[in-house]
Short mmCIF file of N, CA and C in Angstrom, two decimals:
data_model
loop_
_atom_site.label_atom_id
_atom_site.label_comp_id
_atom_site.label_asym_id
_atom_site.label_seq_id
_atom_site.Cartn_x
_atom_site.Cartn_y
_atom_site.Cartn_z
N MET A 1 89.34 118.17 119.11
CA MET A 1 90.06 118.06 117.87
C MET A 1 90.13 116.59 117.46
N LYS A 2 89.95 116.36 116.17
CA LYS A 2 90.09 115.03 115.60
C LYS A 2 91.07 115.11 114.43
N VAL A 3 91.89 114.08 114.30
CA VAL A 3 92.82 114.01 113.19
C VAL A 3 92.56 112.71 112.44
N HIS A 4 92.37 112.83 111.14
CA HIS A 4 92.09 111.68 110.28
C HIS A 4 93.20 111.54 109.24
N LEU A 5 93.61 110.33 109.01
CA LEU A 5 94.56 110.01 107.95
C LEU A 5 93.78 109.72 106.67
N PHE A 6 94.27 110.21 105.54
CA PHE A 6 93.67 109.86 104.25
C PHE A 6 94.79 109.81 103.21
N GLY A 7 94.45 109.46 102.01
CA GLY A 7 95.46 109.40 100.95
C GLY A 7 96.21 108.08 100.93
N SER A 8 97.43 108.12 100.41
CA SER A 8 98.19 106.89 100.18
C SER A 8 98.47 106.10 101.45
N PHE A 9 98.74 106.78 102.56
CA PHE A 9 99.00 106.05 103.81
C PHE A 9 97.74 105.36 104.33
N ALA A 10 96.59 105.98 104.16
CA ALA A 10 95.34 105.37 104.60
C ALA A 10 95.00 104.14 103.77
N LYS A 11 95.45 104.14 102.52
CA LYS A 11 95.17 103.02 101.62
C LYS A 11 96.33 102.02 101.58
N HIS A 12 97.35 102.25 102.40
CA HIS A 12 98.55 101.40 102.43
C HIS A 12 99.20 101.31 101.05
N LYS A 13 99.23 102.46 100.35
CA LYS A 13 99.84 102.52 99.02
C LYS A 13 100.92 103.59 98.97
N GLN A 14 101.46 103.93 100.13
CA GLN A 14 102.47 104.98 100.17
C GLN A 14 103.77 104.51 99.51
N ARG A 15 104.51 105.49 99.01
CA ARG A 15 105.82 105.25 98.43
C ARG A 15 106.86 105.91 99.33
N GLU A 16 108.10 105.72 99.00
CA GLU A 16 109.21 106.30 99.77
C GLU A 16 109.07 107.83 99.87
N ASP A 17 108.57 108.46 98.81
CA ASP A 17 108.48 109.92 98.77
C ASP A 17 107.08 110.46 99.06
N SER A 18 106.17 109.60 99.51
CA SER A 18 104.80 110.04 99.79
C SER A 18 104.73 110.98 100.98
N ASP A 19 103.86 111.98 100.86
CA ASP A 19 103.60 112.84 102.01
C ASP A 19 102.50 112.19 102.85
N ILE A 20 102.27 112.76 104.01
CA ILE A 20 101.23 112.26 104.90
C ILE A 20 100.06 113.24 104.84
N ASP A 21 98.91 112.74 104.43
CA ASP A 21 97.72 113.58 104.29
C ASP A 21 96.84 113.45 105.52
N LEU A 22 96.58 114.58 106.16
CA LEU A 22 95.78 114.59 107.38
C LEU A 22 94.65 115.61 107.28
N TYR A 23 93.47 115.17 107.69
CA TYR A 23 92.29 116.04 107.77
C TYR A 23 92.06 116.32 109.25
N VAL A 24 92.14 117.59 109.63
CA VAL A 24 92.05 117.98 111.04
C VAL A 24 90.73 118.70 111.28
N GLU A 25 89.97 118.22 112.26
CA GLU A 25 88.72 118.86 112.66
C GLU A 25 88.93 119.51 114.02
N PHE A 26 88.83 120.82 114.06
CA PHE A 26 88.96 121.56 115.31
C PHE A 26 87.58 121.83 115.88
N ASP A 27 87.49 121.90 117.20
CA ASP A 27 86.24 122.28 117.86
C ASP A 27 85.90 123.70 117.41
N PRO A 28 84.69 123.93 116.92
CA PRO A 28 84.33 125.26 116.42
C PRO A 28 84.34 126.35 117.49
N ASN A 29 84.30 125.96 118.76
CA ASN A 29 84.29 126.94 119.85
C ASN A 29 85.69 127.28 120.36
N VAL A 30 86.71 126.67 119.75
CA VAL A 30 88.08 126.88 120.20
C VAL A 30 88.85 127.63 119.12
N SER A 31 89.57 128.66 119.54
CA SER A 31 90.41 129.42 118.62
C SER A 31 91.66 128.60 118.28
N ILE A 32 91.93 128.44 117.01
CA ILE A 32 93.06 127.62 116.58
C ILE A 32 94.38 128.37 116.75
N GLY A 33 94.41 129.61 116.31
CA GLY A 33 95.62 130.41 116.42
C GLY A 33 96.80 129.74 115.75
N LEU A 34 97.93 129.75 116.42
CA LEU A 34 99.15 129.17 115.86
C LEU A 34 99.25 127.67 116.10
N GLU A 35 98.26 127.08 116.75
CA GLU A 35 98.29 125.64 117.02
C GLU A 35 98.40 124.84 115.72
N PHE A 36 97.75 125.31 114.67
CA PHE A 36 97.78 124.62 113.38
C PHE A 36 99.21 124.54 112.84
N VAL A 37 99.93 125.64 112.91
CA VAL A 37 101.31 125.67 112.44
C VAL A 37 102.19 124.77 113.30
N LYS A 38 101.98 124.81 114.61
CA LYS A 38 102.76 123.96 115.52
C LYS A 38 102.52 122.48 115.22
N ILE A 39 101.27 122.11 114.99
CA ILE A 39 100.95 120.72 114.65
C ILE A 39 101.70 120.31 113.38
N TYR A 40 101.65 121.17 112.37
CA TYR A 40 102.32 120.88 111.10
C TYR A 40 103.82 120.68 111.31
N LEU A 41 104.46 121.62 111.98
CA LEU A 41 105.91 121.54 112.18
C LEU A 41 106.30 120.33 113.03
N ASP A 42 105.54 120.06 114.08
CA ASP A 42 105.83 118.90 114.94
C ASP A 42 105.71 117.59 114.15
N LEU A 43 104.65 117.46 113.37
CA LEU A 43 104.44 116.23 112.59
C LEU A 43 105.52 116.04 111.53
N LYS A 44 105.90 117.13 110.90
CA LYS A 44 106.95 117.05 109.87
C LYS A 44 108.26 116.60 110.50
N GLU A 45 108.58 117.13 111.67
CA GLU A 45 109.81 116.76 112.36
C GLU A 45 109.75 115.31 112.85
N LEU A 46 108.62 114.92 113.42
CA LEU A 46 108.48 113.56 113.96
C LEU A 46 108.52 112.47 112.88
N THR A 47 107.92 112.77 111.73
CA THR A 47 107.81 111.75 110.69
C THR A 47 108.94 111.80 109.66
N GLY A 48 109.59 112.95 109.55
CA GLY A 48 110.62 113.10 108.53
C GLY A 48 110.04 113.15 107.12
N ARG A 49 108.77 113.48 107.03
CA ARG A 49 108.08 113.55 105.74
C ARG A 49 107.35 114.88 105.61
N GLU A 50 107.01 115.21 104.38
CA GLU A 50 106.12 116.33 104.16
C GLU A 50 104.74 115.95 104.70
N VAL A 51 104.04 116.92 105.24
CA VAL A 51 102.72 116.68 105.81
C VAL A 51 101.75 117.66 105.16
N ASP A 52 100.63 117.15 104.70
CA ASP A 52 99.59 117.97 104.10
C ASP A 52 98.41 117.99 105.06
N LEU A 53 98.23 119.12 105.75
CA LEU A 53 97.13 119.28 106.70
C LEU A 53 96.00 120.05 106.04
N VAL A 54 94.80 119.51 106.10
CA VAL A 54 93.64 120.23 105.61
C VAL A 54 92.58 120.28 106.71
N THR A 55 91.76 121.31 106.66
CA THR A 55 90.68 121.48 107.62
C THR A 55 89.37 121.62 106.85
N GLU A 56 88.29 121.66 107.58
CA GLU A 56 86.97 121.86 106.97
C GLU A 56 86.96 123.13 106.10
N LYS A 57 87.62 124.17 106.58
CA LYS A 57 87.63 125.45 105.86
C LYS A 57 88.58 125.44 104.67
N SER A 58 89.65 124.65 104.74
CA SER A 58 90.66 124.71 103.68
C SER A 58 90.55 123.58 102.65
N ILE A 59 89.74 122.58 102.91
CA ILE A 59 89.68 121.43 102.01
C ILE A 59 89.00 121.81 100.69
N SER A 60 89.55 121.33 99.62
CA SER A 60 88.99 121.58 98.30
C SER A 60 87.69 120.79 98.13
N LYS A 61 86.70 121.43 97.55
CA LYS A 61 85.43 120.74 97.33
C LYS A 61 85.60 119.55 96.38
N TYR A 62 86.69 119.56 95.60
CA TYR A 62 86.93 118.49 94.64
C TYR A 62 87.45 117.20 95.30
N ILE A 63 88.03 117.32 96.48
CA ILE A 63 88.53 116.11 97.15
C ILE A 63 87.77 115.77 98.43
N LYS A 64 86.86 116.64 98.84
CA LYS A 64 86.16 116.43 100.11
C LYS A 64 85.46 115.07 100.18
N SER A 65 84.76 114.67 99.13
CA SER A 65 84.04 113.39 99.18
C SER A 65 85.02 112.22 99.25
N ARG A 66 86.16 112.32 98.55
CA ARG A 66 87.17 111.26 98.61
C ARG A 66 87.75 111.16 100.01
N VAL A 67 88.02 112.31 100.63
CA VAL A 67 88.55 112.33 102.00
C VAL A 67 87.55 111.70 102.95
N GLU A 68 86.28 112.03 102.81
CA GLU A 68 85.24 111.47 103.68
C GLU A 68 85.17 109.95 103.56
N GLN A 69 85.40 109.42 102.37
CA GLN A 69 85.36 107.97 102.17
C GLN A 69 86.60 107.28 102.72
N GLU A 70 87.76 107.91 102.58
CA GLU A 70 89.04 107.29 102.94
C GLU A 70 89.46 107.50 104.39
N LYS A 71 88.97 108.54 105.02
CA LYS A 71 89.57 108.98 106.29
C LYS A 71 89.50 107.91 107.39
N ILE A 72 90.58 107.87 108.15
CA ILE A 72 90.71 106.96 109.28
C ILE A 72 91.05 107.81 110.50
N LEU A 73 90.22 107.75 111.53
CA LEU A 73 90.47 108.51 112.75
C LEU A 73 91.72 107.97 113.43
N ILE A 74 92.72 108.85 113.65
CA ILE A 74 93.95 108.42 114.31
C ILE A 74 94.20 109.14 115.62
N TYR A 75 93.42 110.21 115.89
CA TYR A 75 93.62 110.95 117.14
C TYR A 75 92.34 111.72 117.44
N GLU A 76 91.98 111.76 118.73
CA GLU A 76 90.83 112.55 119.16
C GLU A 76 91.09 113.11 120.54
N ARG A 77 90.85 114.41 120.69
CA ARG A 77 90.99 115.06 121.99
C ARG A 77 89.74 115.92 122.20
N LYS A 78 89.07 115.68 123.30
CA LYS A 78 87.87 116.45 123.63
C LYS A 78 88.28 117.84 124.11
N ALA A 79 87.49 118.84 123.75
CA ALA A 79 87.75 120.20 124.20
C ALA A 79 87.56 120.28 125.71
N ALA A 80 88.41 121.05 126.35
CA ALA A 80 88.35 121.18 127.82
C ALA A 80 87.24 122.10 128.24
#
């Protein structure tokens, strides 16, 4: 799994009310299940902010190229 930051926080242009935009890449051989929801809830609680999680399957084709340009890898875990 890889987690990338994008959006206002990646560009250091966040405001007091900005959400945190994250692009999450899961290993295609691993079932995600409820892990996605747990990640969302944990991050929201830890940061005290709204969190926008997108994946390869859920990302809008209209923002995909922008995300690819802006993304900053902030976490990586190899599949076991």
